[in-house]
């Protein structure tokens, strides 16, 4: 029986300290130490740590859910491991083995099981990190790395129906540059979006839509989520150019849209002006799964405006969230049991 006092009905997306976190260390060309499970809490690192000075680090994000039958499941954790591996290569950090990653996450979820919300009350958000924690004064890869994973219970993204979000296309700030690190979950990618996002909120929008840095014309992402729209009955999303983060939700949506809904899907450059021709639009990521877009404006001019959730958007949301909770057939083997 759980001895943890959490108000399951009032969880939000915020940090709740839990029981244990997982940690392992590695020298630049050495092997990772066996993963240790230690009490959740502060860590001590050198003031000259690579992550503190030069932002050498990345994160991942996934969640554990409870099913109707009280099983505990993860969604495609191997994809997070692979994406982390790609990020480690780009950021000159040693790779953390994929099988070890999945094994560690499962063990950590079990150890913090008292913090996993009941069925449909939210999820246990899992946040793995890899960062340069060795001391280095010059700009170069750190001599030592830390793999750290912590978890936190979070509430369901939508409480009582999906809510439509209001977005603003901006052209004076970009998220990622060609040949930069936009395609990996580098910690340093996220701070540059905070100022435009804050400004958009002050203007009454939920988030910004970033355009590509080279042409300042093609849609890239919505804050830190992938973008989709329906144009002439074709589910359309920006192609992965290297500046767009390859979302696992994005990939899952493309797959089920083709296989289960028999939809035509296109991954291509989307000129921002094309949103005027869209019948539906949404953004996606682990947190909300799918978040329907109500309106899109550019320089105060509304280019897309809907007052209800689109049919394809709703169908994809229901289908994907049911697969994730084992309430719909999963021919892909995406869902993995922890318990
Ligand atoms: C994490 C992230 C996403 C969504 O990825 P998922 O794997 O679906 O959670 C999209 N865009 C950015 C910039 C991200 O960091």
Short mmCIF file of C-alpha atoms and ligand atoms in Angstrom, two decimals:
data_model
loop_
_atom_site.label_atom_id
_atom_site.label_comp_id
_atom_site.label_asym_id
_atom_site.label_seq_id
_atom_site.Cartn_x
_atom_site.Cartn_y
_atom_site.Cartn_z
CA UNK A 1 0.00 0.00 0.00
CA UNK A 2 1.27 3.44 -0.92
CA UNK A 3 2.43 5.65 1.93
CA UNK A 4 2.86 8.64 -0.37
CA UNK A 5 0.47 11.55 0.03
CA UNK A 6 -0.26 13.06 -3.36
CA UNK A 7 -3.42 14.82 -4.47
CA UNK A 8 -3.84 12.85 -7.70
CA UNK A 9 -6.67 15.09 -8.93
CA UNK A 10 -4.63 18.27 -8.84
CA UNK A 11 -1.38 17.25 -10.50
CA UNK A 12 0.05 19.61 -13.09
CA UNK A 13 3.18 19.45 -15.24
CA UNK A 14 5.54 20.41 -12.43
CA UNK A 15 8.22 18.72 -10.36
CA UNK A 16 7.26 16.58 -7.39
CA UNK A 17 10.24 15.07 -5.58
CA UNK A 18 10.14 11.27 -5.66
CA UNK A 19 11.98 8.47 -3.88
CA UNK A 20 14.94 7.53 -6.04
CA UNK A 21 16.93 8.59 -9.09
CA UNK A 22 19.36 6.60 -11.24
CA UNK A 23 22.97 7.66 -11.76
CA UNK A 24 26.03 6.41 -13.64
CA UNK A 25 29.34 8.03 -14.57
CA UNK A 26 31.81 7.62 -17.38
CA UNK A 27 35.19 9.04 -18.39
CA UNK A 28 35.45 10.43 -21.93
CA UNK A 29 36.51 7.13 -23.46
CA UNK A 30 35.78 4.73 -20.64
CA UNK A 31 32.88 2.54 -19.62
CA UNK A 32 29.79 3.62 -17.68
CA UNK A 33 29.85 2.61 -14.02
CA UNK A 34 27.04 0.25 -12.94
CA UNK A 35 23.84 2.27 -12.48
CA UNK A 36 23.15 3.18 -8.86
CA UNK A 37 19.75 4.08 -7.43
CA UNK A 38 20.13 6.87 -4.90
CA UNK A 39 17.66 9.07 -2.99
CA UNK A 40 16.24 11.88 -5.12
CA UNK A 41 18.08 15.09 -4.34
CA UNK A 42 20.74 17.60 -5.25
CA UNK A 43 23.96 16.53 -6.91
CA UNK A 44 27.40 18.03 -6.53
CA UNK A 45 29.44 18.98 -9.60
CA UNK A 46 32.55 21.02 -10.39
CA UNK A 47 32.08 24.75 -11.07
CA UNK A 48 34.07 24.06 -14.24
CA UNK A 49 31.71 21.27 -15.41
CA UNK A 50 31.18 21.21 -19.19
CA UNK A 51 27.39 21.37 -18.78
CA UNK A 52 27.53 24.50 -16.58
CA UNK A 53 29.97 26.41 -18.75
CA UNK A 54 29.36 25.27 -22.30
CA UNK A 55 25.99 23.54 -22.20
CA UNK A 56 27.35 20.10 -23.06
CA UNK A 57 24.33 18.01 -22.22
CA UNK A 58 21.01 16.65 -23.41
CA UNK A 59 17.76 15.34 -22.05
CA UNK A 60 15.03 12.88 -22.96
CA UNK A 61 11.40 12.67 -21.94
CA UNK A 62 8.99 9.77 -21.77
CA UNK A 63 6.28 8.57 -19.45
CA UNK A 64 5.03 5.50 -17.61
CA UNK A 65 1.28 4.96 -17.54
CA UNK A 66 -1.10 2.75 -15.62
CA UNK A 67 -3.52 0.69 -17.71
CA UNK A 68 -7.10 -0.18 -16.80
CA UNK A 69 -5.87 -3.58 -15.55
CA UNK A 70 -3.25 -1.94 -13.33
CA UNK A 71 -0.34 -2.85 -15.54
CA UNK A 72 2.46 -0.28 -15.84
CA UNK A 73 3.64 0.50 -19.36
CA UNK A 74 6.15 2.57 -21.33
CA UNK A 75 5.73 3.76 -24.92
CA UNK A 76 8.62 3.04 -27.36
CA UNK A 77 11.42 3.59 -24.80
CA UNK A 78 13.98 2.18 -27.24
CA UNK A 79 13.33 5.18 -29.50
CA UNK A 80 14.29 7.55 -26.68
CA UNK A 81 17.46 5.50 -26.21
CA UNK A 82 18.31 5.75 -29.92
CA UNK A 83 17.61 9.47 -30.02
CA UNK A 84 19.79 9.97 -26.96
CA UNK A 85 22.54 8.05 -28.74
CA UNK A 86 22.32 10.37 -31.78
CA UNK A 87 22.48 13.36 -29.44
CA UNK A 88 25.54 12.00 -27.62
CA UNK A 89 27.35 11.68 -30.95
CA UNK A 90 26.50 15.24 -31.97
CA UNK A 91 27.51 16.67 -28.57
CA UNK A 92 30.78 14.66 -28.29
CA UNK A 93 29.56 12.61 -25.34
CA UNK A 94 29.97 8.86 -24.74
CA UNK A 95 26.94 6.78 -25.75
CA UNK A 96 24.84 5.19 -23.02
CA UNK A 97 23.90 1.66 -24.21
CA UNK A 98 20.26 1.37 -25.37
CA UNK A 99 19.46 -1.90 -23.54
CA UNK A 100 20.92 -0.48 -20.32
CA UNK A 101 18.82 2.68 -20.83
CA UNK A 102 15.54 0.75 -21.08
CA UNK A 103 16.48 -1.58 -18.21
CA UNK A 104 17.35 1.39 -15.97
CA UNK A 105 14.11 3.18 -16.74
CA UNK A 106 12.02 0.13 -15.94
CA UNK A 107 13.86 -0.41 -12.64
CA UNK A 108 13.52 3.28 -11.72
CA UNK A 109 9.77 3.25 -12.40
CA UNK A 110 9.39 0.18 -10.18
CA UNK A 111 11.36 1.83 -7.39
CA UNK A 112 9.13 4.93 -7.57
CA UNK A 113 5.88 3.06 -8.19
CA UNK A 114 4.11 4.81 -5.28
CA UNK A 115 4.38 8.03 -7.30
CA UNK A 116 2.71 6.67 -10.44
CA UNK A 117 -0.77 8.23 -10.75
CA UNK A 118 -3.81 5.92 -10.92
CA UNK A 119 -5.39 5.03 -14.28
CA UNK A 120 -6.21 8.17 -16.31
CA UNK A 121 -5.05 10.52 -13.53
CA UNK A 122 -1.80 11.33 -15.28
CA UNK A 123 1.56 9.65 -15.65
CA UNK A 124 5.01 9.27 -14.18
CA UNK A 125 7.15 11.54 -16.35
CA UNK A 126 10.68 10.19 -16.82
CA UNK A 127 13.53 12.61 -17.46
CA UNK A 128 16.89 11.07 -18.45
CA UNK A 129 19.91 13.38 -18.78
CA UNK A 130 23.46 12.94 -20.06
CA UNK A 131 25.86 15.76 -19.36
CA UNK A 132 29.51 16.70 -19.18
CA UNK A 133 30.20 16.93 -15.44
CA UNK A 134 34.02 16.81 -15.62
CA UNK A 135 35.95 20.07 -15.16
CA UNK A 136 37.17 21.79 -18.33
CA UNK A 137 38.26 25.38 -18.74
CA UNK A 138 38.65 25.65 -22.51
CA UNK A 139 35.85 24.97 -24.98
CA UNK A 140 36.20 21.22 -25.51
CA UNK A 141 34.42 17.99 -24.50
CA UNK A 142 34.47 17.44 -20.72
CA UNK A 143 36.67 14.65 -19.31
CA UNK A 144 33.78 13.02 -17.38
CA UNK A 145 30.04 12.43 -17.97
CA UNK A 146 27.01 11.71 -15.84
CA UNK A 147 23.87 9.84 -16.82
CA UNK A 148 21.07 10.80 -14.47
CA UNK A 149 17.39 9.91 -14.59
CA UNK A 150 14.69 11.23 -12.31
CA UNK A 151 10.92 10.90 -12.39
CA UNK A 152 7.98 13.05 -11.37
CA UNK A 153 4.23 12.40 -11.32
CA UNK A 154 2.40 14.75 -13.70
CA UNK A 155 -1.27 15.37 -14.33
CA UNK A 156 -3.16 14.57 -17.52
CA UNK A 157 -2.57 17.28 -20.11
CA UNK A 158 -6.24 17.72 -20.86
CA UNK A 159 -8.69 17.66 -17.98
CA UNK A 160 -12.22 17.35 -19.35
CA UNK A 161 -11.84 17.57 -23.11
CA UNK A 162 -9.13 18.82 -25.44
CA UNK A 163 -8.54 22.56 -25.42
CA UNK A 164 -7.70 24.52 -28.55
CA UNK A 165 -4.51 26.56 -28.52
CA UNK A 166 -3.83 29.90 -30.12
CA UNK A 167 -0.51 30.25 -31.94
CA UNK A 168 1.58 33.01 -33.43
CA UNK A 169 3.99 32.53 -36.35
CA UNK A 170 7.13 34.57 -35.70
CA UNK A 171 9.96 35.57 -38.03
CA UNK A 172 12.29 37.50 -35.74
CA UNK A 173 13.59 34.55 -33.68
CA UNK A 174 14.56 31.08 -34.84
CA UNK A 175 14.81 27.87 -32.86
CA UNK A 176 17.57 26.12 -34.77
CA UNK A 177 20.04 26.80 -37.56
CA UNK A 178 20.96 24.48 -40.46
CA UNK A 179 23.74 22.07 -39.43
CA UNK A 180 23.30 23.08 -35.79
CA UNK A 181 21.84 20.92 -33.01
CA UNK A 182 18.08 21.38 -33.59
CA UNK A 183 17.68 17.70 -34.52
CA UNK A 184 18.85 16.44 -31.12
CA UNK A 185 17.54 17.17 -27.62
CA UNK A 186 20.52 19.33 -26.64
CA UNK A 187 19.78 21.23 -23.41
CA UNK A 188 21.12 24.39 -25.07
CA UNK A 189 18.41 24.35 -27.77
CA UNK A 190 15.65 25.37 -25.42
CA UNK A 191 16.74 28.62 -23.82
CA UNK A 192 16.63 30.56 -27.12
CA UNK A 193 12.91 29.91 -27.41
CA UNK A 194 12.07 31.25 -23.95
CA UNK A 195 12.07 34.93 -24.89
CA UNK A 196 9.78 34.63 -27.95
CA UNK A 197 7.54 32.21 -26.04
CA UNK A 198 7.26 34.64 -23.11
CA UNK A 199 6.48 37.49 -25.52
CA UNK A 200 3.81 35.41 -27.28
CA UNK A 201 2.14 34.68 -23.92
CA UNK A 202 2.14 38.40 -23.09
CA UNK A 203 0.40 38.95 -26.42
CA UNK A 204 -2.27 36.40 -25.54
CA UNK A 205 -0.99 33.37 -27.47
CA UNK A 206 -0.18 29.93 -26.06
CA UNK A 207 3.03 29.42 -28.04
CA UNK A 208 4.96 30.40 -31.16
CA UNK A 209 5.43 28.68 -34.50
CA UNK A 210 9.06 28.92 -35.56
CA UNK A 211 10.01 29.29 -39.23
CA UNK A 212 13.19 27.90 -40.76
CA UNK A 213 16.26 30.08 -40.26
CA UNK A 214 17.47 29.94 -43.87
CA UNK A 215 14.39 31.03 -45.85
CA UNK A 216 12.30 32.32 -42.95
CA UNK A 217 9.38 30.74 -44.75
CA UNK A 218 8.84 27.08 -43.83
CA UNK A 219 7.16 25.90 -40.65
CA UNK A 220 9.51 24.11 -38.26
CA UNK A 221 7.99 23.51 -34.83
CA UNK A 222 5.53 24.80 -32.26
CA UNK A 223 7.67 25.76 -29.25
CA UNK A 224 9.03 22.32 -28.33
CA UNK A 225 6.43 20.24 -30.18
CA UNK A 226 6.07 18.96 -33.75
CA UNK A 227 3.53 20.48 -36.15
CA UNK A 228 0.89 18.76 -38.30
CA UNK A 229 -1.93 20.08 -40.47
CA UNK A 230 -4.46 18.65 -42.89
CA UNK A 231 -4.35 20.20 -46.36
CA UNK A 232 -6.66 18.78 -49.08
CA UNK A 233 -7.26 15.69 -46.92
CA UNK A 234 -3.53 15.01 -46.73
CA UNK A 235 -1.95 14.84 -43.29
CA UNK A 236 1.05 17.12 -43.73
CA UNK A 237 4.06 17.70 -41.49
CA UNK A 238 7.45 19.38 -41.93
CA UNK A 239 10.09 16.96 -43.22
CA UNK A 240 13.04 16.24 -40.94
CA UNK A 241 15.67 18.63 -42.25
CA UNK A 242 18.04 18.35 -39.31
CA UNK A 243 16.68 21.47 -37.62
CA UNK A 244 13.49 19.72 -36.53
CA UNK A 245 13.44 17.38 -33.55
CA UNK A 246 12.38 13.88 -34.68
CA UNK A 247 9.52 13.37 -32.22
CA UNK A 248 8.49 9.84 -31.31
CA UNK A 249 4.88 11.02 -31.14
CA UNK A 250 5.32 12.51 -34.64
CA UNK A 251 6.63 9.20 -35.98
CA UNK A 252 3.84 7.22 -34.28
CA UNK A 253 1.17 9.54 -35.73
CA UNK A 254 2.57 9.18 -39.26
CA UNK A 255 2.52 5.38 -38.89
CA UNK A 256 -1.02 5.02 -37.53
CA UNK A 257 -2.42 7.66 -39.91
CA UNK A 258 -1.20 5.58 -42.87
CA UNK A 259 -1.88 2.09 -41.46
CA UNK A 260 -5.00 2.50 -39.39
CA UNK A 261 -6.75 5.51 -40.91
CA UNK A 262 -5.65 4.97 -44.52
CA UNK A 263 -4.70 8.61 -44.75
CA UNK A 264 -2.26 10.06 -47.21
CA UNK A 265 0.69 11.53 -45.31
CA UNK A 266 3.26 13.98 -46.64
CA UNK A 267 6.50 15.02 -44.98
CA UNK A 268 7.59 18.13 -46.85
CA UNK A 269 8.43 21.82 -46.59
CA UNK A 270 5.29 23.72 -45.53
CA UNK A 271 5.22 27.40 -46.47
CA UNK A 272 3.64 29.26 -43.53
CA UNK A 273 1.08 30.82 -45.93
CA UNK A 274 -0.32 27.34 -46.57
CA UNK A 275 -1.92 27.28 -43.11
CA UNK A 276 -4.76 29.34 -44.64
CA UNK A 277 -5.64 26.25 -46.71
CA UNK A 278 -5.56 23.83 -43.78
CA UNK A 279 -8.75 22.25 -42.48
CA UNK A 280 -7.16 21.06 -39.21
CA UNK A 281 -3.90 21.64 -37.36
CA UNK A 282 -2.32 20.23 -34.22
CA UNK A 283 1.01 19.87 -32.50
CA UNK A 284 2.36 16.80 -30.76
CA UNK A 285 4.84 15.52 -28.21
CA UNK A 286 5.04 13.17 -25.23
CA UNK A 287 3.35 15.61 -22.82
CA UNK A 288 0.06 16.41 -24.53
CA UNK A 289 0.31 13.59 -27.12
CA UNK A 290 -1.78 15.76 -29.47
CA UNK A 291 -2.77 19.36 -28.85
CA UNK A 292 -5.35 20.78 -31.28
CA UNK A 293 -4.70 24.24 -32.73
CA UNK A 294 -7.59 26.70 -32.72
CA UNK A 295 -5.96 29.64 -34.46
CA UNK A 296 -2.75 30.72 -36.12
CA UNK A 297 -1.82 34.37 -36.63
CA UNK A 298 1.05 36.08 -38.38
CA UNK A 299 1.74 39.74 -37.57
CA UNK A 300 -1.71 40.03 -35.93
CA UNK A 301 -3.48 38.68 -38.99
CA UNK A 302 -5.42 35.47 -38.34
CA UNK A 303 -4.61 32.92 -41.09
CA UNK A 304 -6.22 29.82 -39.61
CA UNK A 305 -9.24 29.80 -37.32
CA UNK A 306 -11.31 26.87 -36.03
CA UNK A 307 -13.51 26.71 -32.99
CA UNK A 308 -13.60 22.97 -32.61
CA UNK A 309 -11.25 20.02 -32.62
CA UNK A 310 -10.87 18.55 -36.13
CA UNK A 311 -12.12 15.05 -36.87
CA UNK A 312 -8.75 13.65 -37.92
CA UNK A 313 -7.06 15.29 -34.93
CA UNK A 314 -9.57 13.73 -32.51
CA UNK A 315 -9.41 10.30 -34.18
CA UNK A 316 -5.60 10.27 -34.07
CA UNK A 317 -5.61 11.37 -30.42
CA UNK A 318 -8.09 8.67 -29.37
CA UNK A 319 -6.29 5.98 -31.33
CA UNK A 320 -2.80 6.82 -30.09
CA UNK A 321 -3.78 7.27 -26.44
CA UNK A 322 -5.68 3.94 -26.58
CA UNK A 323 -2.64 2.16 -28.04
CA UNK A 324 -0.52 3.68 -25.27
CA UNK A 325 -2.92 2.36 -22.60
CA UNK A 326 -3.27 -1.10 -24.22
CA UNK A 327 -6.92 -0.45 -25.14
CA UNK A 328 -6.29 -0.79 -28.86
CA UNK A 329 -4.29 -3.37 -30.78
CA UNK A 330 -0.57 -2.59 -30.93
CA UNK A 331 0.76 -4.46 -33.98
CA UNK A 332 4.04 -2.55 -33.75
CA UNK A 333 5.11 -3.74 -30.30
CA UNK A 334 5.37 -0.13 -29.15
CA UNK A 335 4.07 -0.68 -25.63
CA UNK A 336 6.39 -2.30 -23.11
CA UNK A 337 5.33 -3.57 -19.71
CA UNK A 338 7.21 -2.56 -16.59
CA UNK A 339 4.80 -4.46 -14.36
C1 LIG B 1 10.92 16.48 -27.32
C2 LIG B 1 10.56 17.37 -28.42
C3 LIG B 1 9.50 17.09 -29.33
C4 LIG B 1 8.57 15.92 -29.14
O1 LIG B 1 9.20 14.69 -29.14
P1 LIG B 1 8.43 13.41 -28.57
O2 LIG B 1 9.43 12.33 -28.74
O3 LIG B 1 7.23 13.22 -29.37
O4 LIG B 1 8.13 13.71 -27.14
C5 LIG B 1 9.28 17.95 -30.38
N1 LIG B 1 10.04 19.05 -30.56
C6 LIG B 1 11.04 19.37 -29.73
C7 LIG B 1 11.85 20.59 -29.98
C8 LIG B 1 11.33 18.55 -28.63
O5 LIG B 1 12.31 18.86 -27.80
#
